[in-house]
Structure formats: structure tokens, C-alpha cells
Amino acid sequence: MAGTSEPHPPPVILLDNLVKFFGRFAALRGISASFAPGRLYVVLGDNGAGKSTLLRVVAGLMEPSQGSISLLGAKRIREVAPRIGYMGHAPLLYDELSGMENLRYFAGLYGIPDDEVSRNAMRMVGLDPDLPRRVGQYSQGMRQRLSLARAVLHDPELILLDEPFSNVDVHSARDMAAVLGRVRDQGKTIFVVTHQAALMEDVADEFVHMAAGQIVSRDEVVRKSVNVGSMR
Amino acid sequence: MAGTSEPHPPPVILLDNLVKFFGRFAALRGISASFAPGRLYVVLGDNGAGKSTLLRVVAGLMEPSQGSISLLGAKRIREVAPRIGYMGHAPLLYDELSGMENLRYFAGLYGIPDDEVSRNAMRMVGLDPDLPRRVGQYSQGMRQRLSLARAVLHDPELILLDEPFSNVDVHSARDMAAVLGRVRDQGKTIFVVTHQAALMEDVADEFVHMAAGQIVSRDEVVRKSVNVGSMR
Amino acid sequence: MTTLTVTRTTLLKDLRMEWRSKDAINSMLFFALLVVVIFSFAFNPTAEESRMIAGGLIWVAFLFAAVVALNQTWARELRNQVLDAYRVSPAPPNALFLAKAIGNFLFVVVLECLMTPLFVIFYELRSIGPVWQLIVVALLGTWALVVNGTFFAALSIRTRSREIMLPLILFPISIPALLGMVDATTSILTGEATPDFWIKLLAVYDIVFTAICLMLFETVLNAE
Amino acid sequence: MTTLTVTRTTLLKDLRMEWRSKDAINSMLFFALLVVVIFSFAFNPTAEESRMIAGGLIWVAFLFAAVVALNQTWARELRNQVLDAYRVSPAPPNALFLAKAIGNFLFVVVLECLMTPLFVIFYELRSIGPVWQLIVVALLGTWALVVNGTFFAALSIRTRSREIMLPLILFPISIPALLGMVDATTSILTGEATPDFWIKLLAVYDIVFTAICLMLFETVLNAE
Amino acid sequence: MKRLALITLPLTLVLLAVSSYLALVVAPTEATMGDVQRIFYYHVPSAWVGGFCFFINFVASIWYLWKRSPRSDALAAASAEVGVVFCAVLLIEGTLWARPVWGIWWTWDARLTTTLVLWLIYVSYLVLRRFSAGQTQVMAAALAVFAFADVPIVYMSIRWFRTQHPSPVMGGGENSGLAPAMLQVFLVNLALFTVLGILFIWLRYKLETAEQALESAHAQAALKGAA
Ligand code: HEM
Ligand SMILES: Nc1ncnc2c1ncn2[C@@H]1O[C@H](COP(=O)(O)OP(=O)(O)OP(=O)(O)O)[C@@H](O)[C@H]1O
Ligand SMILES: Nc1ncnc2c1ncn2[C@@H]1O[C@H](COP(=O)(O)OP(=O)(O)OP(=O)(O)O)[C@@H](O)[C@H]1O
Ligand SMILES: [Mg+2]
Ligand SMILES: [Mg+2]
């Protein structure tokens, strides 16, 4: 399906018959798929289609009930944890700390002692690293930006984002989408779950449609090949 | 600005220099405006513009710091409470009860003993009144629909909705927007805060733009006058 | 849509939710049992000493159990900010207060009915005074705790670190009631004095504080 | 990115957050004060009797205060599901556990340091045995409560009605430790027996349960 | 399973009747306590079965943590429930016995206290099983490890108390031992209670695994249905 001119790169994510039950209910019903690196995938689907569940399973936050995942070549997700970035429905930030304090702490978890990394992450999403305000007083849009900064702080190769634009105003959302495009152009693989497909139209490489716990179709975006290498 | 052909109907909401402080921060900075009945207003604005604050003040959930409101002709909001419907960011529903049990309870608060009212409200938003499932197990989309049913249960004349489409999938959102259009056609006044203006384009009568605690512009939608009276 | 109707619907709704989960009830019962056991461990009751402090022990145990229960009162209303839905409706605020207070009262009374036999067994209590007086004291005392507790729980939901706020404001205000309960109970158990004064004190306390709560609840509910 | 480094950063982060809000500390202190006051009202301390039950009173007061603190342990991590951010990171799970346990330990120790003088004043306590033994007992006993409490708080965040679950599973398991603390304290205060056996018991208890906690925490943290 | 239950249940009922006859009628009346002493024939077997159940619970829980096999979780749940029941029976028998013999219902001596704590711990285990939302098995297994580690500690810690409860009758000191007539009846009852305990665990276990099977059948059906 990929139809690239280069030889196939090894897939970043390889899902084999992935099933996830919640009690009797099957939230994921046997997903087998493979995703190539360096692309931006936009995952679409109705409420309850299983998008968040898929992301959580891939991020290693949940064990699948059946099937297997291979991530960045590894079978055990914990081994490749430093190379994955995840952003959930909730902001995953401490309200009581300032933006930089948050990032500094999370950088510490990835063994990054350097403050400059956190500052750059904040700048990248268009926030001022010296803003003393606590995250609790941020507006929704700022919070989502910071959350994105947290997810990409440690320069992960695979980035999983669950509805990064929910409750974010149009300007901020466009900015964030542009940031994602730039990150992808650096060779990262990105998954974005969203209900606002229009926002991602300019930067997406592939739309992945989910319904009732399965991937029902994948549409590649054909673009004038501007961003193949010239933009790095 | 209104430019209607009929004589001016009395405004539903009349805001006079409305100011709301949180500590030192002014979330609303002197809003004066008047809104005519029977129209659907879509309130747009960046995060932190004060949209939710405005809605909460109008709903009587917060006292304004300065200025005054007149609602449906009354000065004290409590007097007209039965004629207002409000839906907030959060679902305002009990997770432990089923959809009907929720609606029945809230109907009780408005002194509506009749079960049929609640059943109709559920049907109107496309939910099955006999669904035994608890709201905690509803998907996000179903929950938002039920929340809308709760807000319009008592047939209010003024309906205030704060981001009813957040995290709702495109189909559900379209359905809900259509429901809102129908309710407006019954002569109700509706305020919808949202970041997805596109969804409301077909049904909105006026877009109200907010920024930094003020209403910066109001754009009336000019439509072929289909829905003036023929659709009742 | 009178206060009474709304009180009833709200109370029924709460009871239904409670009944459906049964969590709270069951776990509170076990908690009560544990409190009794912990107390008996810690105080190693021997016949003579224990009779002297039993009144205090029982009420302190009830107090702790009740605070845990009271803290949950508004949790349910806050979860999805359902309280806002109540506040925008025309339903009278006092109906909400009464429903919550009565619900808590029932809850704590059930708790007491189950803890008391345990205390009796572990401490080998026998009452020298008349038992019906104990019941009166228990009912009055429980209402005193519960009515203030419900009110202060409503006050403390607007504060950060909610759970801890409740005892902070409840305990000081309740000290006279607590004193009344403890002393009345001890007088009845030991039969050494009449508890009449304390019972009167409790009754007055109940009336005064119920009145204050009803007067102020609307203000507290709508403060934002 | 060793366990120790992460433990330190996490502990510092928690302390900073605590210091900034001071919510928990302030209200806990006031709570502790109230517990002491309530106890002295309820038990009307007289010199002789009080000496006998003081060990129990103090530890029951500490226990309840600690449970309130422990319940807050994970609240902060759950608020915006920040725990997920920790779980996707490569940081070792035990570092999180140790940071939380040490944080709680410091917290409860501060609490005890402030409550003890109050008890001493209200109950006119004097220790007949050596005071350093009391300190050893307090440290060992507090760690026993805190290490299990931190673990079980992590267990109970996965349950419905969280706050109430913690005491339900913590109290029964902690009974030997509690017994050790109470009896050791009483022996030292009254000087009637040596507390050696109890101190050894507490030490064994601490070692066994710290080991189990560290062994099982990863499993519990990642269960979903 | 059904057949097994059909055969074993009547059989145990018959045996129970026989043993009760032995305990209540055949066994000689004890000298000091009189007929009350006959509780003994139920008392000690209940205690033994309770302890046995908790041991099974511990082993099954460890096994679950290691292998994550749903069957061992079912066994853990079953044995904890049966254990709590036998332990509760023991507590009730004990208090009923204590009242006429000691004149009080309860005293905080080592035996009684440890038994009560044991019961409390495993009730809390059941409470956790009941109330946990998702991942019940892992949570419960973790708690089971704590619980079983606690038992010896409780037991040791309370040794120190002066006990009012009789010290071991069998295998104790010189004068220990039962009269042969009593011993026979006692052994019969002990065997019977053990069989009964195992049977209960077995039935609960079967029920639990049947539930698991049903659940996974439903799940698989749901999976197929959509595919
Ligand atoms: C609630 C009260 C009681 C409890 C919880 C209790 C508990 C126990 C336990 C756990 C055992 C251990 C069985 C074993 O070692 O395998 C036991 C044994 C025994 N109990 Fe009790 N007991 C209680 C009351 C009594 C009373 C009132 C008597 C008689 C005066 C009594 C007489 C015995 C005897 C004779 C044994 C057998 C001792 C042996 O052979 O090791 N128990 N009890
Ligand atoms: N922890 C859980 N327990 C039980 N059911 C769950 C749980 N999490 C998700 N589900 C169910 O699994 C299904 C898929 O949920 P999921 O959150 O993955 O959907 P989604 O595609 O992300 O939807 P949304 O657009 O609303 O975020 C839903 O029906 C949901 O009810
Ligand atoms: N309770 C509060 N305390 C302090 N500040 C507040 C409070 N509520 C809102 N604010 C501040 O008031 C401003 C306006 O908030 P409001 O929620 O009305 O914005 P909004 O337009 O609804 O934004 P969003 O699109 O993110 O929902 C924000 O800057 C916010 O930080
Ligand atoms: Mg989702
Ligand atoms: Mg808003």
C-alpha cells in the first residue's frame, strides 16, 4: 500500500491481531497493521471506536488481552520507553508547578539533566520558558501546548497524541499542527487522534479510520512532494 | 445592527458593563450587549477569552463583580431560573444512574412529574430512553447528547451551551447541531460556545467573537430566509 | 416543587445511588468494625478502667466514622459538577441540604446500631441507667454531628484539600455537642449522675444549629 | 537515571509542591491539634489513668492523622493523570514508591513532633524509661505505618470509593505494628517492662514489609 | 461437575450426621466443662480448615503473580472465601464456648486476637476484590502476599500475652493428649471437616472458573460478532 520509491524501511509499529477486552466488551477487535517511520498518521473514528485504547496499548500503559505489538523493533515496550512520547486526553501536568518546573521534572525522568532541552521544548510550542505562572492558571490552549512539549521533550522517535486539540482555540490548534508537521519532517513518526481532521489536512501523511475496535481503512495523502527532504 | 423588518422584540439578554474579576485578573472587561430572542448565537474566541465565564455569569452561577444583567425581563436571575437551560464543560450528570433516571431527577427539580417529558428529551437527542446502561458507561458522544437533553428538558426559552461538541465525533456533533437548529426554530434563544465554528455554520444566526474579556465583533449570518416561520 | 418534594426526590435519588453501589455502606461497616477493634487493641480494656472511658471511646469512634461518611456527602455532586445543574434549577437550596443531612443521619445511625453491640462485647459494657436515655442521647448527638457536618462539608468543597478541611471546621464547633454526648453517655452507663442537663444541652444545640444551617445554606451554595 | 536519582528528584518535586501550597501541612497540623483536644475532652485525663492509656491514645491519634495524609499521597499524581506520564517514562517504578514513602514519612514525623508536646501538656506525661527509646519506637512505628500505607494507597486508587478503602486494608495488616508501638510506648512511659521485644518486632515488621512493597510495587503500578 | 456435586453433597451430609452423632452422643462427657466441651469437635477442625484455606490462597496468589493464570486467581478467590467462612464459624463457636466456660464473650488473649486479626485481614482481602475497578486479580494477589506475611508476625507479637485459651492439647507437654475415645471422634471430625473444606473450595473454584469461561466465551462471541 505504501508504494514508495525507496526500499521498505522496517516498520515502527507492527500490530499483530491486537485485542483488548474490558470485561466482556472488546474495545479492540483484532487489529493487524504496520506503520512506516517518518510519517504523520491521523487516526479518526467515532466516539468509542477504540482510538484511545489503541494508543494506550501501544504506549505500554495497558496490556493487550491478545495479540502482540512490536515497537521500534522491540517486543517489550519498556525497553524502548525512552524513545516514545505520549500525550493523553488529560494534560499529564502538575497544576501546582510552573511550565518549566514541570518539564524539568519530566526531563529528569528521562535522565536529561540539561535545562536547555526543556527551554527549547517550551519555545518550540510557542511558550515563554520564563513564564512564572503555574500550570493551574494556564488557559486550556497553553496547557495543551505545554502537554505537547512534555511529550516530545526527550526527542522521541515515536509520538502518540490523543486529541491534542480538544478545547483548543483555532489559532493555537493551527500552531500545534504546524509544530507537528515540523517534528515529522525531522524524521519522527507521529500518531494524532483527533475529531478535527480538517486541522491536520495540510500536514498528515495518512488518515487511519477506526470503527468498532478495528482499522477500517487507511487513506494516504498524496501531496506534491515538497517535504521529502528539502525542508530539513 | 439588527436590521430586521419586524419591530424590535424585547431582548432576551441585556448586559450592561459586565465585569468579572478573579482576584486581580479581569476575565470579563465591561461587556455591554443585547441579544434578541429566537436566534442561535455562536460564541467564538481564543482560550481564556472569557466565554465560559460569561455563560456562567449569565446562568446565575457566578455573581458579576460589576455591571448588571437583565434576563428575560427580570433583574434577579433566580426568578427566571425555570426558563433557562445550561450545559457546562463537564457533563452535569450522575455517572451511577441511567440516562432516564438522571433526567427524571432533574425533571423533578423543575417540578415536572411527567415521565414522558424525559423520554421525549432523550428521543430528541437520538438516545433510547429504555437503555439501562449507567451514564458512567456511556461513550463521550452519548454523554454529551444526554447532557444536552438535560439542559433542554424543561423547555427553556434561553439555552446556554458551553462547548457541547468537545471530544464528540463528527457524526454526533452534526446531529447535535441539527437538534439545536430545530430547537431554535421553535423560537428558543440559544448560545453555543465552541471552537468548531464550521459545525454551526448551517444553523447559526450570529457569530459573536470574544477576545480578552470583551465582545469584539458580531457577525450576522445572512441566510435565504427559509427558517423564518415555515418550518414550525 | 416545594421544599419537601424536592427533599424527598433528592433523598430517594441518593439512597438509590447508595443502594446501587452498596460500596459505601459495606465499607463503612467494615471501617466501623476496624475502629472498634483498633480502639480495643490500643486501650486494652479491662473491666474497671474501660467503663470509665467507654463513653468517650464510643463517641470518638463514631466521630471518626462519621467524618469519613460526611466527607463523601458532596463528592457525588461534585464529580461531574452536577451541583451546577442543581444550582441553575429553581429547586430550593434548603431541600438539597435537608436531603443530604437526613441521608447522612440515616447512614450514621445505621453505623452506630452496628458498632454499639461490638463495643458492648469488647468492653463488656452494661448500662446502669435506663437504656432509652442512651437512645435519646445517641439520636440527638448524631443529629448534632450530622447537621453541622453536612453544612461544613458544603463549605469545604470549595477549598483545596477538601477531606482535611471538614474535620478542621467541624471538630471545634462540635466540641460542646461532643462533650454533651460523652458526659451524658458516661452518666447513664455508670448511673452516677442524671444526664438531664446534657440532654437539654444537646436539644438546644440541635435546634440552634439546624436553624443556622438552614438560614445560611443558600448563601454557601451560591457563593462563587 | 538510577533509582536513587529519580527518587531524589521526585521527592524534591513533591516537597516543593507541598511547600508551595502548604495545604496539607497546615491543615494536618491543625487536625492533629484537634485530635488531641478532642481526645482530652472525651477522656478527661486525670494523672493516673491517663498514663495507662496514653500510649494507645497517642498512636491512635497518629494513625488517624496519618491515614488522612496517606490518602492524599497519590491524589496529586492522579489529578491530571500525571501518573501516566511517569508510567510511560523509563524511570524505575520503585523510585516513585520510595519517594512517596519517604515524603509521607517526613510528613508524619513532622506531625508527630508537633503533636507529642501537646499530648505531654494535656496528659501531663512523664517518661520513666529512657526517651531515646521512645524516639526509636516512633521512627520504626511510623515507617511501618507509612510504607504499607503508601503501598495500599496505590492499591486503593484503582478501586471505587478510594478514601475509604485505604483504612480498610491498612488497619488489619498494621495491627501487629500498632500493637508493637502501643505496648512499647506504654512500657517505656510507665517503665514497668522493657520494650526490647517490641522494638525487635517493629524492626522485623519494617524489613519484611518494605521488601514486599518494593517487590510488588511495579506490578501494582503497571496493572491496568 | 454437577454429577460430582450430586454424589459428594449427600455423602458429606451423611458423614456430617454420623460425625455429629459421634461428637454429640458417643464421645464421653468431659469432666470439668460438661457437655459444652463437645464444641471442641467442631472448634479445632474449623480452625485447621481456615488456616489451610489461607495457605492455599497464599500459594495460588503467588502463582498468579508469577504466571498470570486465571485459574490460580479463581483458586485464590475460592479459598479466601471458604477460609473466611470457616474462620467466622470458629469465632462464633469460640464466643459461644467462652460465655459458659469463662463467663465472658471475649478476651484479648493471643489465640483469640490472632484469630480475629486473621479474619479481619481476609475480610479486607474480599472487600478489595469486591470493590476494585479493573485489574482485581493483580491487586488481590498483591494483598494476599501482605496478608500471609502478616500472619506469623501477628502470631508472634501476641505470644507474649498471658493466655486464657487452652494450650495445645495434643503433642504438647507430658500431660497433654486426649482420652482415646475422644481422640477417635476428634480425628473423624477433623477428617470430615478437611474433606468439607476441600469440597467447598472445589465447588467455589468450579463456579469461579465457569464464570471466567462464560465471560471469555461472551468476549470471544462479541469479538466474532463484529468481525
Ligand atoms: C472466640 C473464641 C475462640 C477462638 C477465636 C478460638 C480459636 C482457636 C484456634 C485458632 C485454635 C487452634 C487450632 C489449632 O491449633 O489447630 C483453637 C484450639 C482450641 N481451642 Fe479455641 N478458640 C476460642 C475459644 C475457645 C474456648 C472458650 C475454649 C475452651 C475453654 C477453647 C478450647 C480450645 C481447645 C481445647 C483447642 C485445641 C488446642 C490444641 O489442641 O491445640 N477455645 N481455638
Ligand atoms: N477502562 C475502561 N473500562 C471499560 N470500558 C472502557 C474502558 N476504557 C474504554 N472503554 C470502552 O472502550 C471503548 C473504546 O474506548 P476508547 O476510549 O478507546 O474510544 P475512543 O475511540 O478514544 O473514543 P473517544 O473519541 O470518545 O475518545 C468505549 O466503548 C469505552 O466505553
Ligand atoms: N475560578 C477561576 N479562578 C481564577 N481564574 C479563572 C477562573 N475561571 C476562569 N479564570 C480565568 O479567566 C479567564 C477566562 O476563563 P474562561 O474559562 O471564561 O475562558 P474560555 O473563553 O471559556 O476559555 P476556554 O476556551 O479555554 O474554555 C482565563 O484566563 C482563566 O484563567
Ligand atoms: Mg479517546
Ligand atoms: Mg471555556
mmCIF file of C-alpha atoms in Angstrom, chain D:
data_model
loop_
_atom_site.group_PDB
_atom_site.id
_atom_site.type_symbol
_atom_site.label_atom_id
_atom_site.label_comp_id
_atom_site.label_asym_id
_atom_site.label_seq_id
_atom_site.Cartn_x
_atom_site.Cartn_y
_atom_site.Cartn_z
ATOM 1 C CA MET D 1 18.596 7.760 35.805
ATOM 2 C CA THR D 2 19.232 5.358 38.626
ATOM 3 C CA THR D 3 16.575 4.663 41.177
ATOM 4 C CA LEU D 4 18.252 6.994 43.637
ATOM 5 C CA THR D 5 18.416 9.993 41.329
ATOM 6 C CA VAL D 6 14.780 9.651 40.346
ATOM 7 C CA THR D 7 13.772 9.109 43.939
ATOM 8 C CA ARG D 8 15.511 12.332 44.835
ATOM 9 C CA THR D 9 14.024 14.413 42.024
ATOM 10 C CA THR D 10 10.554 13.077 42.728
ATOM 11 C CA LEU D 11 10.881 13.687 46.444
ATOM 12 C CA LEU D 12 12.133 17.210 45.850
ATOM 13 C CA LYS D 13 9.300 17.860 43.431
ATOM 14 C CA ASP D 14 6.760 16.674 45.999
ATOM 15 C CA LEU D 15 8.316 18.732 48.748
ATOM 16 C CA ARG D 16 8.327 21.804 46.558
ATOM 17 C CA MET D 17 4.676 21.335 45.663
ATOM 18 C CA GLU D 18 3.832 20.799 49.289
ATOM 19 C CA TRP D 19 5.852 23.770 50.371
ATOM 20 C CA ARG D 20 4.200 25.933 47.776
ATOM 21 C CA SER D 21 0.667 25.085 48.746
ATOM 22 C CA LYS D 22 1.318 24.203 52.401
ATOM 23 C CA ASP D 23 -2.262 22.977 52.352
ATOM 24 C CA ALA D 24 -1.594 19.568 53.581
ATOM 25 C CA ILE D 25 0.945 20.534 56.222
ATOM 26 C CA ASN D 26 -1.094 23.347 57.708
ATOM 27 C CA SER D 27 -4.320 21.531 57.793
ATOM 28 C CA MET D 28 -2.727 18.353 59.069
ATOM 29 C CA LEU D 29 -1.225 20.248 61.942
ATOM 30 C CA PHE D 30 -4.476 21.772 62.858
ATOM 31 C CA PHE D 31 -6.115 18.387 62.526
ATOM 32 C CA ALA D 32 -3.571 16.861 64.840
ATOM 33 C CA LEU D 33 -4.171 19.598 67.363
ATOM 34 C CA LEU D 34 -7.872 18.997 67.183
ATOM 35 C CA VAL D 35 -7.485 15.281 67.642
ATOM 36 C CA VAL D 36 -5.502 15.898 70.787
ATOM 37 C CA VAL D 37 -8.070 18.343 72.069
ATOM 38 C CA ILE D 38 -10.998 16.096 71.220
ATOM 39 C CA PHE D 39 -9.279 13.215 72.952
ATOM 40 C CA SER D 40 -8.678 15.173 76.084
ATOM 41 C CA PHE D 41 -12.290 16.267 76.116
ATOM 42 C CA ALA D 42 -13.542 12.782 75.531
ATOM 43 C CA PHE D 43 -11.228 11.102 78.001
ATOM 44 C CA ASN D 44 -10.956 13.779 80.633
ATOM 45 C CA PRO D 45 -7.383 12.928 81.519
ATOM 46 C CA THR D 46 -6.501 12.506 85.131
ATOM 47 C CA ALA D 47 -2.949 11.834 86.130
ATOM 48 C CA GLU D 48 -3.107 8.152 86.929
ATOM 49 C CA GLU D 49 -5.492 6.743 84.378
ATOM 50 C CA SER D 50 -4.060 8.734 81.518
ATOM 51 C CA ARG D 51 -0.591 7.316 81.957
ATOM 52 C CA MET D 52 -2.099 3.879 81.403
ATOM 53 C CA ILE D 53 -3.848 4.689 78.153
ATOM 54 C CA ALA D 54 -1.597 7.455 76.842
ATOM 55 C CA GLY D 55 0.402 5.084 74.639
ATOM 56 C CA GLY D 56 -2.782 3.968 72.977
ATOM 57 C CA LEU D 57 -4.200 7.456 72.656
ATOM 58 C CA ILE D 58 -1.112 8.870 71.046
ATOM 59 C CA TRP D 59 -0.838 6.133 68.478
ATOM 60 C CA VAL D 60 -4.487 6.099 67.604
ATOM 61 C CA ALA D 61 -4.288 9.845 67.057
ATOM 62 C CA PHE D 62 -1.183 9.431 64.885
ATOM 63 C CA LEU D 63 -2.826 6.621 62.974
ATOM 64 C CA PHE D 64 -5.872 8.647 62.032
ATOM 65 C CA ALA D 65 -3.794 11.677 61.157
ATOM 66 C CA ALA D 66 -1.501 9.506 59.042
ATOM 67 C CA VAL D 67 -4.374 7.931 57.149
ATOM 68 C CA VAL D 68 -5.597 11.363 56.152
ATOM 69 C CA ALA D 69 -2.111 12.217 54.899
ATOM 70 C CA LEU D 70 -1.617 8.900 53.125
ATOM 71 C CA ASN D 71 -4.858 9.236 51.288
ATOM 72 C CA GLN D 72 -3.509 12.378 49.671
ATOM 73 C CA THR D 73 -0.322 10.655 48.520
ATOM 74 C CA TRP D 74 -1.467 9.757 45.071
ATOM 75 C CA ALA D 75 -4.185 12.380 44.700
ATOM 76 C CA ARG D 76 -1.696 14.776 43.199
ATOM 77 C CA GLU D 77 -0.440 12.199 40.703
ATOM 78 C CA LEU D 78 -3.950 11.311 39.682
ATOM 79 C CA ARG D 79 -5.273 14.796 39.237
ATOM 80 C CA ASN D 80 -4.362 15.267 35.601
ATOM 81 C CA GLN D 81 -3.387 11.628 35.247
ATOM 82 C CA VAL D 82 0.224 12.668 35.645
ATOM 83 C CA LEU D 83 0.867 9.129 36.789
ATOM 84 C CA ASP D 84 0.541 8.065 33.151
ATOM 85 C CA ALA D 85 3.411 10.386 32.288
ATOM 86 C CA TYR D 86 5.542 8.600 34.863
ATOM 87 C CA ARG D 87 4.458 5.208 33.644
ATOM 88 C CA VAL D 88 5.379 5.824 30.009
ATOM 89 C CA SER D 89 8.796 7.104 31.048
ATOM 90 C CA PRO D 90 11.728 4.729 31.567
ATOM 91 C CA ALA D 91 12.082 5.802 35.219
ATOM 92 C CA PRO D 92 12.078 2.875 37.661
ATOM 93 C CA PRO D 93 8.746 2.345 39.449
ATOM 94 C CA ASN D 94 10.381 1.716 42.800
ATOM 95 C CA ALA D 95 11.864 5.193 42.707
ATOM 96 C CA LEU D 96 8.364 6.588 42.703
ATOM 97 C CA PHE D 97 7.388 4.352 45.585
ATOM 98 C CA LEU D 98 10.412 5.270 47.657
ATOM 99 C CA ALA D 99 9.929 8.970 47.004
ATOM 100 C CA LYS D 100 6.320 8.802 48.098
ATOM 101 C CA ALA D 101 7.076 6.674 51.144
ATOM 102 C CA ILE D 102 9.915 8.927 52.262
ATOM 103 C CA GLY D 103 7.795 12.005 51.658
ATOM 104 C CA ASN D 104 4.999 10.603 53.752
ATOM 105 C CA PHE D 105 7.449 9.551 56.421
ATOM 106 C CA LEU D 106 8.863 13.056 56.722
ATOM 107 C CA PHE D 107 5.383 14.430 56.784
ATOM 108 C CA VAL D 108 4.115 12.169 59.535
ATOM 109 C CA VAL D 109 7.277 12.634 61.565
ATOM 110 C CA VAL D 110 6.840 16.396 61.474
ATOM 111 C CA LEU D 111 3.294 15.857 62.566
ATOM 112 C CA GLU D 112 4.329 13.686 65.461
ATOM 113 C CA CYS D 113 6.967 16.144 66.559
ATOM 114 C CA LEU D 114 4.275 18.749 66.859
ATOM 115 C CA MET D 115 1.604 16.591 68.418
ATOM 116 C CA THR D 116 3.750 14.992 71.061
ATOM 117 C CA PRO D 117 4.316 18.175 73.102
ATOM 118 C CA LEU D 118 0.571 18.719 73.070
ATOM 119 C CA PHE D 119 -0.034 15.275 74.462
ATOM 120 C CA VAL D 120 2.639 15.809 77.038
ATOM 121 C CA ILE D 121 0.978 19.015 78.147
ATOM 122 C CA PHE D 122 -2.592 17.796 78.126
ATOM 123 C CA TYR D 123 -1.879 14.500 79.817
ATOM 124 C CA GLU D 124 0.997 15.664 81.967
ATOM 125 C CA LEU D 125 3.093 12.800 80.725
ATOM 126 C CA ARG D 126 6.489 11.994 82.059
ATOM 127 C CA SER D 127 8.536 9.150 80.745
ATOM 128 C CA ILE D 128 10.052 6.866 83.339
ATOM 129 C CA GLY D 129 12.007 4.881 80.753
ATOM 130 C CA PRO D 130 14.673 6.458 78.512
ATOM 131 C CA VAL D 131 13.425 8.939 75.954
ATOM 132 C CA TRP D 132 15.695 7.814 73.130
ATOM 133 C CA GLN D 133 13.859 4.508 73.134
ATOM 134 C CA LEU D 134 10.645 6.415 72.532
ATOM 135 C CA ILE D 135 12.245 8.041 69.521
ATOM 136 C CA VAL D 136 13.376 4.700 68.129
ATOM 137 C CA VAL D 137 9.886 3.281 68.609
ATOM 138 C CA ALA D 138 8.328 6.298 66.958
ATOM 139 C CA LEU D 139 10.600 6.130 63.929
ATOM 140 C CA LEU D 140 10.204 2.402 63.419
ATOM 141 C CA GLY D 141 6.468 2.527 64.021
ATOM 142 C CA THR D 142 5.958 5.460 61.716
ATOM 143 C CA TRP D 143 7.867 3.776 58.925
ATOM 144 C CA ALA D 144 5.753 0.652 59.430
ATOM 145 C CA LEU D 145 2.564 2.653 59.005
ATOM 146 C CA VAL D 146 3.872 4.724 56.158
ATOM 147 C CA VAL D 147 5.442 2.052 53.997
ATOM 148 C CA ASN D 148 2.326 -0.089 53.992
ATOM 149 C CA GLY D 149 0.098 2.946 53.789
ATOM 150 C CA THR D 150 1.859 4.232 50.691
ATOM 151 C CA PHE D 151 1.584 0.864 49.031
ATOM 152 C CA PHE D 152 -2.040 0.341 49.896
ATOM 153 C CA ALA D 153 -2.889 3.869 48.855
ATOM 154 C CA ALA D 154 -1.514 2.904 45.451
ATOM 155 C CA LEU D 155 -3.678 -0.204 45.530
ATOM 156 C CA SER D 156 -6.763 1.681 46.508
ATOM 157 C CA ILE D 157 -6.537 4.311 43.779
ATOM 158 C CA ARG D 158 -7.687 1.577 41.448
ATOM 159 C CA THR D 159 -10.821 0.973 43.480
ATOM 160 C CA ARG D 160 -14.122 2.705 43.641
ATOM 161 C CA SER D 161 -14.601 4.811 46.797
ATOM 162 C CA ARG D 162 -10.910 5.340 47.282
ATOM 163 C CA GLU D 163 -10.628 7.215 50.550
ATOM 164 C CA ILE D 164 -12.422 4.584 52.499
ATOM 165 C CA MET D 165 -10.513 1.634 51.018
ATOM 166 C CA LEU D 166 -7.179 2.677 52.464
ATOM 167 C CA PRO D 167 -8.019 2.211 56.142
ATOM 168 C CA LEU D 168 -9.917 -0.930 55.283
ATOM 169 C CA ILE D 169 -6.855 -2.713 54.003
ATOM 170 C CA LEU D 170 -4.248 -0.840 56.010
ATOM 171 C CA PHE D 171 -5.659 -1.313 59.510
ATOM 172 C CA PRO D 172 -5.852 -5.103 59.673
ATOM 173 C CA ILE D 173 -2.388 -5.592 58.254
ATOM 174 C CA SER D 174 -0.952 -2.939 60.551
ATOM 175 C CA ILE D 175 -2.355 -4.351 63.744
ATOM 176 C CA PRO D 176 0.885 -6.056 64.821
ATOM 177 C CA ALA D 177 2.831 -2.878 64.222
ATOM 178 C CA LEU D 178 0.248 -0.850 66.070
ATOM 179 C CA LEU D 179 0.323 -3.282 68.939
ATOM 180 C CA GLY D 180 4.098 -3.068 68.989
ATOM 181 C CA MET D 181 4.028 0.712 69.047
ATOM 182 C CA VAL D 182 1.399 0.961 71.744
ATOM 183 C CA ASP D 183 2.921 -1.593 74.018
ATOM 184 C CA ALA D 184 6.464 -0.359 73.550
ATOM 185 C CA THR D 185 5.347 3.202 74.266
ATOM 186 C CA THR D 186 3.422 2.171 77.333
ATOM 187 C CA SER D 187 6.330 0.082 78.627
ATOM 188 C CA ILE D 188 8.691 2.997 78.226
ATOM 189 C CA LEU D 189 6.330 5.585 79.689
ATOM 190 C CA THR D 190 5.491 3.519 82.726
ATOM 191 C CA GLY D 191 8.946 1.974 82.954
ATOM 192 C CA GLU D 192 7.334 -1.267 84.013
ATOM 193 C CA ALA D 193 8.745 -3.537 81.313
ATOM 194 C CA THR D 194 11.448 -3.384 78.704
ATOM 195 C CA PRO D 195 10.312 -2.603 75.208
ATOM 196 C CA ASP D 196 13.087 -4.680 73.607
ATOM 197 C CA PHE D 197 10.848 -7.377 72.270
ATOM 198 C CA TRP D 198 8.527 -4.832 70.697
ATOM 199 C CA ILE D 199 11.330 -2.862 69.151
ATOM 200 C CA LYS D 200 12.685 -6.032 67.560
ATOM 201 C CA LEU D 201 9.234 -6.899 66.354
ATOM 202 C CA LEU D 202 8.850 -3.473 64.755
ATOM 203 C CA ALA D 203 12.226 -3.772 63.080
ATOM 204 C CA VAL D 204 11.337 -7.167 61.637
ATOM 205 C CA TYR D 205 7.971 -5.866 60.526
ATOM 206 C CA ASP D 206 9.596 -2.886 58.806
ATOM 207 C CA ILE D 207 12.117 -5.000 56.955
ATOM 208 C CA VAL D 208 9.655 -7.643 55.831
ATOM 209 C CA PHE D 209 7.078 -5.189 54.565
ATOM 210 C CA THR D 210 9.486 -2.790 52.920
ATOM 211 C CA ALA D 211 10.854 -5.744 50.987
ATOM 212 C CA ILE D 212 7.415 -6.915 49.921
ATOM 213 C CA CYS D 213 6.402 -3.417 48.881
ATOM 214 C CA LEU D 214 9.463 -2.973 46.722
ATOM 215 C CA MET D 215 8.943 -6.396 45.201
ATOM 216 C CA LEU D 216 5.330 -5.817 44.271
ATOM 217 C CA PHE D 217 5.096 -2.111 43.519
ATOM 218 C CA GLU D 218 5.966 -2.345 39.855
ATOM 219 C CA THR D 219 3.261 -4.943 39.319
ATOM 220 C CA VAL D 220 0.680 -2.779 41.011
ATOM 221 C CA LEU D 221 1.723 0.416 39.276
ATOM 222 C CA ASN D 222 1.573 -1.102 35.837
ATOM 223 C CA ALA D 223 -1.591 -3.087 36.300
ATOM 224 C CA GLU D 224 -4.240 -1.714 34.007
#
